[in-house]
Coordinates of C-alpha atoms and ligand atoms in Angstrom, one line a residue:
X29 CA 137.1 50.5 193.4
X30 CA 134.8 53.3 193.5
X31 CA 132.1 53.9 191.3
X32 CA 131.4 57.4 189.8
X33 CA 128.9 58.9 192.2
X34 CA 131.3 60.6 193.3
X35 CA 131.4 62.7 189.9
X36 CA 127.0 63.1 190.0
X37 CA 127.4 64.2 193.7
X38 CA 130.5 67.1 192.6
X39 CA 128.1 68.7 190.5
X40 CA 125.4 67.9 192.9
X41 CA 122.7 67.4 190.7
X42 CA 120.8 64.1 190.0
X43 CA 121.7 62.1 186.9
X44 CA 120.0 61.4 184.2
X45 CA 120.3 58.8 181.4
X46 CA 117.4 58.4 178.4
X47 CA 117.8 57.0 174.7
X48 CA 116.0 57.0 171.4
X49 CA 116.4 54.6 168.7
X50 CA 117.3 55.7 165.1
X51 CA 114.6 54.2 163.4
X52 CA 113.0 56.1 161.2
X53 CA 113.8 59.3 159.0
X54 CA 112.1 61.7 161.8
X55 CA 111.0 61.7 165.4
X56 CA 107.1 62.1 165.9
X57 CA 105.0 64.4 168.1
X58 CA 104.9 61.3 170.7
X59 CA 108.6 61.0 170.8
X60 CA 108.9 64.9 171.4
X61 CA 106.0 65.1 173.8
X62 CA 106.8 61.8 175.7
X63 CA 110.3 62.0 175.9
X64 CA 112.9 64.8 174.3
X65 CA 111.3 68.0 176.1
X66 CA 111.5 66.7 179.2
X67 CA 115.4 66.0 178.2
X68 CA 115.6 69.5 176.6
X69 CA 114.4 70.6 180.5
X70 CA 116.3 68.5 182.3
X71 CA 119.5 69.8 181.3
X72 CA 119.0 72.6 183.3
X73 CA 118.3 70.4 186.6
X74 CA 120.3 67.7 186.4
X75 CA 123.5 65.8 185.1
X76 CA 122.5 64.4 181.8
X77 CA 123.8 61.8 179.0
X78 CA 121.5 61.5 176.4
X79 CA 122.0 58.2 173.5
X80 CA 121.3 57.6 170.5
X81 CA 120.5 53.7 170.5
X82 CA 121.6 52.5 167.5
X83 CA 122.5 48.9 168.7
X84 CA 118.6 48.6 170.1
X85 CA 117.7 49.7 166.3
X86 CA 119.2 46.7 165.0
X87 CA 117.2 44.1 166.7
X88 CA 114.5 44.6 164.0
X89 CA 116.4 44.5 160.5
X90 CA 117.6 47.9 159.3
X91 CA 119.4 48.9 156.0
X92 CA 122.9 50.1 156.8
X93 CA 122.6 52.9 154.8
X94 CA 119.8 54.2 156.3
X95 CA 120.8 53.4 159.8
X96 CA 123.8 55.9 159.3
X97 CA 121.7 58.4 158.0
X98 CA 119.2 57.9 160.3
X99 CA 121.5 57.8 163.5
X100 CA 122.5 61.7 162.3
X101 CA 119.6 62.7 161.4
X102 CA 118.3 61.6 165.4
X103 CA 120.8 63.4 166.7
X104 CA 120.8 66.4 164.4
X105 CA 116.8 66.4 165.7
X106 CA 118.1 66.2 169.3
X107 CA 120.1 69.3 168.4
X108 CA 117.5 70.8 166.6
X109 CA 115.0 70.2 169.9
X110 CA 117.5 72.2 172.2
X111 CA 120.1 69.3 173.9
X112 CA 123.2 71.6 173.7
X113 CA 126.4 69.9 173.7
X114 CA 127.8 72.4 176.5
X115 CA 125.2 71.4 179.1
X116 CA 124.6 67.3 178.5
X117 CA 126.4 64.6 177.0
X118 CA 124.8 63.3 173.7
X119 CA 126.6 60.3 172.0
X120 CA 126.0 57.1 169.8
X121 CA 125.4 53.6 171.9
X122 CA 127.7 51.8 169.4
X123 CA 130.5 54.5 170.3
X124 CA 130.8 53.3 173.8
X125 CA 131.2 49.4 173.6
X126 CA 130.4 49.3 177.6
X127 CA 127.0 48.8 176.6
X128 CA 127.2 45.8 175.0
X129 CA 129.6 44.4 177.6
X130 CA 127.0 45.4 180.7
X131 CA 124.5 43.9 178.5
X132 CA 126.1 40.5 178.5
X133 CA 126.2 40.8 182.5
X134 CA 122.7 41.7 182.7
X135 CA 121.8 39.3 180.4
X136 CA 123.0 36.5 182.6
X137 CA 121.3 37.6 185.8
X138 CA 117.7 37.7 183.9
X139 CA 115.8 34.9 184.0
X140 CA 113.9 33.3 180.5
X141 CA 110.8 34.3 181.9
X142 CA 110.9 37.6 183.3
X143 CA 112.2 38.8 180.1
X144 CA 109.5 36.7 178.0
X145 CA 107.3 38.1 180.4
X146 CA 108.2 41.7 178.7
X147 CA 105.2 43.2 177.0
X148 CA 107.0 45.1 174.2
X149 CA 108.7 41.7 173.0
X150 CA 105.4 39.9 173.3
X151 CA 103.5 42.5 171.3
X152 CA 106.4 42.6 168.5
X153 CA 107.3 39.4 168.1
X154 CA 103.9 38.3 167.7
X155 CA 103.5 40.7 165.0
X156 CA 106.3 39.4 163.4
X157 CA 106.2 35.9 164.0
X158 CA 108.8 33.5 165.8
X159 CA 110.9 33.2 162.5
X160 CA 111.4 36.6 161.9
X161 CA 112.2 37.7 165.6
X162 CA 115.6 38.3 166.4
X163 CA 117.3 37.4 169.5
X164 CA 118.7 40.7 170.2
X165 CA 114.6 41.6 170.7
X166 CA 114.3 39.6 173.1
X167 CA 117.4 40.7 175.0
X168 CA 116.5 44.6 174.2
X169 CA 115.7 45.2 178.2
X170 CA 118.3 44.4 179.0
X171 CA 120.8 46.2 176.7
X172 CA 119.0 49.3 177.8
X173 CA 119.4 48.4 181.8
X174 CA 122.7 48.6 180.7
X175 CA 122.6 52.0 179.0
X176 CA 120.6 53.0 182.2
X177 CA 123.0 51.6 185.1
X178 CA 126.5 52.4 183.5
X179 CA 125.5 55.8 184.7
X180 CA 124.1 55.2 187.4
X181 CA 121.4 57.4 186.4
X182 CA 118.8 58.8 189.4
X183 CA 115.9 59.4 186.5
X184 CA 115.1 58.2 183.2
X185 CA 112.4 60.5 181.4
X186 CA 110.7 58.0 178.7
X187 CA 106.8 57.6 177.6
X188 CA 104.4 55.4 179.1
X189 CA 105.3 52.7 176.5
X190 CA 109.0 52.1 178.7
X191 CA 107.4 51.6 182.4
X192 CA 108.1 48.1 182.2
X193 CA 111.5 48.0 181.3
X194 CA 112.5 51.1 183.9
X195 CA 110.9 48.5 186.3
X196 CA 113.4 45.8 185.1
X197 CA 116.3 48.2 185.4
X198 CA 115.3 48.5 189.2
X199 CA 114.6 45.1 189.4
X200 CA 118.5 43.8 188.1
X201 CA 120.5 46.6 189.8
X202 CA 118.9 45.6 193.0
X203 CA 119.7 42.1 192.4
X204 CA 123.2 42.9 191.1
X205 CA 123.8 45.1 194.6
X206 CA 122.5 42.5 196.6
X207 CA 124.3 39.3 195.1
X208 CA 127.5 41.0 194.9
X209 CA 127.8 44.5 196.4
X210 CA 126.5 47.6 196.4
X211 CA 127.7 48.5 192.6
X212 CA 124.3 50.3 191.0
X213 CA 122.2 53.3 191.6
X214 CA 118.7 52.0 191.3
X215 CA 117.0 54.3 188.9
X216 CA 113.5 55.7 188.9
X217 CA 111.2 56.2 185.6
X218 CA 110.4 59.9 185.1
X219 CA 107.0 60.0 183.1
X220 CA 105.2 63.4 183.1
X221 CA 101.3 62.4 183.3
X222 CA 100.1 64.9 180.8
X223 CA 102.3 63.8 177.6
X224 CA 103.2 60.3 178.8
X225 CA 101.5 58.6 176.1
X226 CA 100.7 60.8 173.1
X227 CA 97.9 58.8 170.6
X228 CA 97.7 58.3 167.1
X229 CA 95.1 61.3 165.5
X230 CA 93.3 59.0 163.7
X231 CA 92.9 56.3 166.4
X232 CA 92.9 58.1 169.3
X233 CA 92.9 54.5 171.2
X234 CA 96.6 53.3 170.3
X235 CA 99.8 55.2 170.9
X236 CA 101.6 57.2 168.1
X237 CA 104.2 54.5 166.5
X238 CA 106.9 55.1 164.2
X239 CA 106.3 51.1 163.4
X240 CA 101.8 50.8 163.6
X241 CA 100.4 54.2 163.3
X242 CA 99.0 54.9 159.4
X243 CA 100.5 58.3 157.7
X244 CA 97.5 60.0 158.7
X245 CA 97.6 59.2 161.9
X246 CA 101.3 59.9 162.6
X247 CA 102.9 64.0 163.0
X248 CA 106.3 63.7 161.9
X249 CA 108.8 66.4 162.9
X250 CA 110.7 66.4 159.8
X251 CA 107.3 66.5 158.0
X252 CA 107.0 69.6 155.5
X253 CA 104.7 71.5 157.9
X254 CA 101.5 72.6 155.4
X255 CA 101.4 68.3 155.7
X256 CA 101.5 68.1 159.4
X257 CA 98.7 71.1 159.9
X258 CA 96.5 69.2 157.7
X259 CA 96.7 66.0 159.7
X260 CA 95.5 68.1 162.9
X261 CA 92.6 69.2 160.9
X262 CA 91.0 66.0 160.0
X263 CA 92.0 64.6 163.5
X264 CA 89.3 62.2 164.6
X265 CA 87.1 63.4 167.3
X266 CA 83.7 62.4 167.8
X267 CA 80.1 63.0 167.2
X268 CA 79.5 65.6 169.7
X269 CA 80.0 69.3 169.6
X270 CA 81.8 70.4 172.6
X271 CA 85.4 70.8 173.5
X272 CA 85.4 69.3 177.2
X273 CA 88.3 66.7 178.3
X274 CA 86.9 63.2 178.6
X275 CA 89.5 60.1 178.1
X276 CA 86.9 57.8 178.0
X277 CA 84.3 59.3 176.3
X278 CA 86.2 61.5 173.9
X279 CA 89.6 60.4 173.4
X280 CA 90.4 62.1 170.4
X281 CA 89.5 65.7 171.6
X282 CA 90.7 64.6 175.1
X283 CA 94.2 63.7 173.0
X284 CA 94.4 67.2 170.9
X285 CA 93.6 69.1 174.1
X286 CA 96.3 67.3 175.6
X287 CA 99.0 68.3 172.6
X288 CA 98.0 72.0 172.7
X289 CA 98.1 72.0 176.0
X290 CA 101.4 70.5 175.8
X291 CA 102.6 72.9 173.4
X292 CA 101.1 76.2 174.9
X293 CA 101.5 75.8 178.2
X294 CA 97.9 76.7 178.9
X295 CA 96.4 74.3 181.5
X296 CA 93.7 72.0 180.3
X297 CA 90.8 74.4 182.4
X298 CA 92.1 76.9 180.5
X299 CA 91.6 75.4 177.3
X300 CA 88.1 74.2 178.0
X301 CA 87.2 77.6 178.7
X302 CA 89.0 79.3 176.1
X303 CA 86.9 77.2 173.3
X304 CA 83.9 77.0 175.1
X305 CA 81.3 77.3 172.6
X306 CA 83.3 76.4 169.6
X307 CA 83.9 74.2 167.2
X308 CA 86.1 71.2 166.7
X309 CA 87.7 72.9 164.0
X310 CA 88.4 76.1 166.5
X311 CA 90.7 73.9 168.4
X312 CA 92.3 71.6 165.3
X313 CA 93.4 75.2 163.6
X314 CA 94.8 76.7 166.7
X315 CA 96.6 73.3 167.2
X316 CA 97.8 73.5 163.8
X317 CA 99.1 76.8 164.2
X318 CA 101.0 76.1 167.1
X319 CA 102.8 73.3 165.8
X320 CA 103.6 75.3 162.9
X321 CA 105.2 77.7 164.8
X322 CA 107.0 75.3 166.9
X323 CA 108.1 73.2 163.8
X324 CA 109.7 75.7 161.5
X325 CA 112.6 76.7 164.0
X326 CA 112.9 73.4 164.8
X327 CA 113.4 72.1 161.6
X328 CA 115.8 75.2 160.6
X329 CA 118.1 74.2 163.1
X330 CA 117.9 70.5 162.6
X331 CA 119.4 71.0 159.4
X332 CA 121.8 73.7 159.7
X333 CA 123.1 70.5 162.0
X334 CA 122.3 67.7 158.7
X335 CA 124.1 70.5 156.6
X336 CA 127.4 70.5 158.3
X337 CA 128.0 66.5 159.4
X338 CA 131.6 67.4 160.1
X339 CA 131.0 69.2 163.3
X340 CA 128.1 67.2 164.1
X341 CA 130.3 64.2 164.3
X342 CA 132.6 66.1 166.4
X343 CA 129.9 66.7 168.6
X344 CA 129.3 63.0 168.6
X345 CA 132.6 61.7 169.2
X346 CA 132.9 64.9 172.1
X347 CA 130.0 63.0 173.7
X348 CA 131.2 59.6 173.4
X349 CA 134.8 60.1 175.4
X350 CA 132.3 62.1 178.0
X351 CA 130.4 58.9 177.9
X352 CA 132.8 56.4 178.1
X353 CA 134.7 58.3 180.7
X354 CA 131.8 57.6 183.4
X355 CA 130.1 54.2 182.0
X356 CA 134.0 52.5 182.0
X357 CA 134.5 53.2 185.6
X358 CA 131.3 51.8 186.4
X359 CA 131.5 48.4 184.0
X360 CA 135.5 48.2 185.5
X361 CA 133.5 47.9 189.2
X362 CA 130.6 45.6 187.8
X363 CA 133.6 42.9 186.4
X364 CA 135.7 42.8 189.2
X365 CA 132.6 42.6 191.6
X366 CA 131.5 39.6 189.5
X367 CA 134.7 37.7 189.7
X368 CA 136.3 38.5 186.4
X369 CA 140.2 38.3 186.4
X370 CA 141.5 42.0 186.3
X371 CA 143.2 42.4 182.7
X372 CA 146.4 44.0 182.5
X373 CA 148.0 45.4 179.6
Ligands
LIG408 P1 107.8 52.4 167.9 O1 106.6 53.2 167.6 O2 108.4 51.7 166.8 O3 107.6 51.6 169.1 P2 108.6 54.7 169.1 O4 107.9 55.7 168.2 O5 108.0 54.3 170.4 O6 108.9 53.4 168.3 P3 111.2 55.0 170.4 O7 112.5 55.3 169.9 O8 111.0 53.5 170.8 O9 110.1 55.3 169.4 O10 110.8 55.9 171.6 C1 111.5 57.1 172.0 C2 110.8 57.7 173.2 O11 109.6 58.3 172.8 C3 110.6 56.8 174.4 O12 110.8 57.4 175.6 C4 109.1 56.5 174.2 O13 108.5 56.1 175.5 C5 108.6 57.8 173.7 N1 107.3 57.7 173.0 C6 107.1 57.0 171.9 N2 105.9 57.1 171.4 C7 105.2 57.9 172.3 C8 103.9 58.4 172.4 N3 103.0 58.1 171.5 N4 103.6 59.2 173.4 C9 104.5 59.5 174.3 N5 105.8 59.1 174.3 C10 106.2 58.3 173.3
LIG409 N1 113.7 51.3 174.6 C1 113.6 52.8 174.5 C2 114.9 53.4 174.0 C3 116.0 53.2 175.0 C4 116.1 53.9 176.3 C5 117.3 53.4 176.8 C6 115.3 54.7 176.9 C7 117.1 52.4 174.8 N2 117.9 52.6 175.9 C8 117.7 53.8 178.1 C9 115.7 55.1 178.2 C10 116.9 54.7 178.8 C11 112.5 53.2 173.7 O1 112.2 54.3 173.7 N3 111.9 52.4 172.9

């Protein structure tokens, strides 16, 4: 049985698999930053199925409701953000039940402790305490080496946040290949330097989160955008007075260098000599004004996509038999070279 690199070597172009989870009402600036521009780029480069993960959403609890809503208002964003429908594959994780049949493989060839040893499980669950931590969290990797391998994806563009599951995904497809066949590609993590880890304006020491970071300190896309500008302006910086790049020493001006750098395309030399003998609030209203600009479009076409859920559900369901199409050949090769009994009906 073959797998499908055949298909990602016809079009001759490296493949790429990524996912966000449908958690919230809106994507933030560190979701857009980190992750969906480079999957907005990457359609022109390379073979590319993007997911919305709506089975890793449930591992913390979610009201169904809002999950629904939430699931097409991600994808409406993904839309809105540039993924076009003609040039990738963007579908829901519950519409392609290979995932959660890879997962169960994957499951079984991780050990306790490698995936205790995961740092995203060990931060969350001991925020929420033993009691309230779901099972599902702790298997999370390894649903999403599943996403990842059924693809056989080359690259997987994520923030800084995911390094250490990408490295499990190597890790388990290299031990899959090995104890039963050649079967996986082994993927790599693609995480830009400059916008791998975009951090909260208020505490420029943490990451932005959907789940930690205080209103203030979080830019949501789907924010009405007078809001947003206003959060750039009272950004924290620092006591000082110049605009110089400094991790360290200045992390918050270091961070909103970073984000209009990000967003203009200026390098940060540039910058530094662009605002040279100004002000802190030089830089947080040009910021402001950039992410204006950016925002408004954005959010028009996000909900010209929210406005007509008919044809985003066709888009959807396009995407899933796309999806399916490549991730069933490739589960179909994982179960036989495992030793399950071929099913015919
Ligand atoms: P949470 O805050 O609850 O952990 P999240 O905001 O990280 O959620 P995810 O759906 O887990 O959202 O992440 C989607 C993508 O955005 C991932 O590739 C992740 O690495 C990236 N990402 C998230 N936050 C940031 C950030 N602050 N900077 C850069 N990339 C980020
Ligand atoms: N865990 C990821 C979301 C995710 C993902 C994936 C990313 C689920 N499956 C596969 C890349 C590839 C996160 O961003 N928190």
């Amino acid at each position: 049985m073959t797998t499908d690199r055949a298909s990602a070597a016809a079009n001759d172009r490296p493949r790429v698999f990524s996912g966000i989870q449908p958690t919230s009402g809106s994507f933030h600036l560190g979701n857009y930053l980190g992750a969906v521009r480079q999957w907005v780029d990457m359609q022109d480069t390379h073979d590319t199925f993007y997911c919305v993960v709506d089975q890793h959403a449930i591992t913390v609890e979610q009201d169904p409701a809002q999950l629904r809503e939430n699931t097409r208002v991600s994808a409406a964003q993904l839309l809105g953000a540039g993924l076009d429908p003609e040039r990738c594959t963007l579908f829901v994780q519950s519409h392609a039940p290979e995932h959660a049949q890879l997962a169960w493989v994957m499951n079984c060839i991780t050990g306790f402790g490698e995936a205790a040893r995961m740092t995203q499980f060990k931060d969350k669950s001991a925020k929420q305490g033993n009691d309230h931590t779901s099972v599902g969290l702790f298997t999370y990797p390894d649903l999403m080496v599943a996403d990842i391998l059924l693809y056989q994806a080359d690259e997987v563009p994520v923030g800084e946040d995911q390094r250490q599951h990408l490295e499990l995904s190597r890790t388990l497809a290299e031990r899959f290949n090995h104890r039963y066949g050649q079967t996986f590609t082994v993927p790599t993590a693609f995480i830009p330097k400059a916008t791998a880890k975009i951090y909260d304006l208020q505490d420029p020491g943490v990451k932005m989160s959907k789940s930690a970071s205080s209103p203030k300190g979080i830019v949501n896309l789907l924010d009405d955008a007078k809001t947003s500008a206003k959060k750039f302006k009272s950004a924290v910086t620092d006591t000082e007075t110049v605009i110089r790049y400094d991790e360290e020493g200045k992390p918050g001006v270091s961070n909103l260098l970073r984000i209009h750098s990000a967003m203009s395309g200026q390098t940060v030399e540039q910058l530094e000599a662009h605002f040279e003998g100004k002000m802190y609030g030089a830089l947080k209203t040009e910021l402001a004004e950039l992410f204006v600009e950016w925002v408004t479009p954005f959010q028009r076409r996000t909900n010209e996509f929210l406005d007509d859920p008919a044809a985003l559900d066709k888009v959807l369901a396009q995407g899933a038999e796309k999806a399916r199409a490549v991730a069933g050949p490739t589960l179909a090769a994982a179960y036989e070279r495992i030793g399950f009994l071929a099913s015919r009906h």
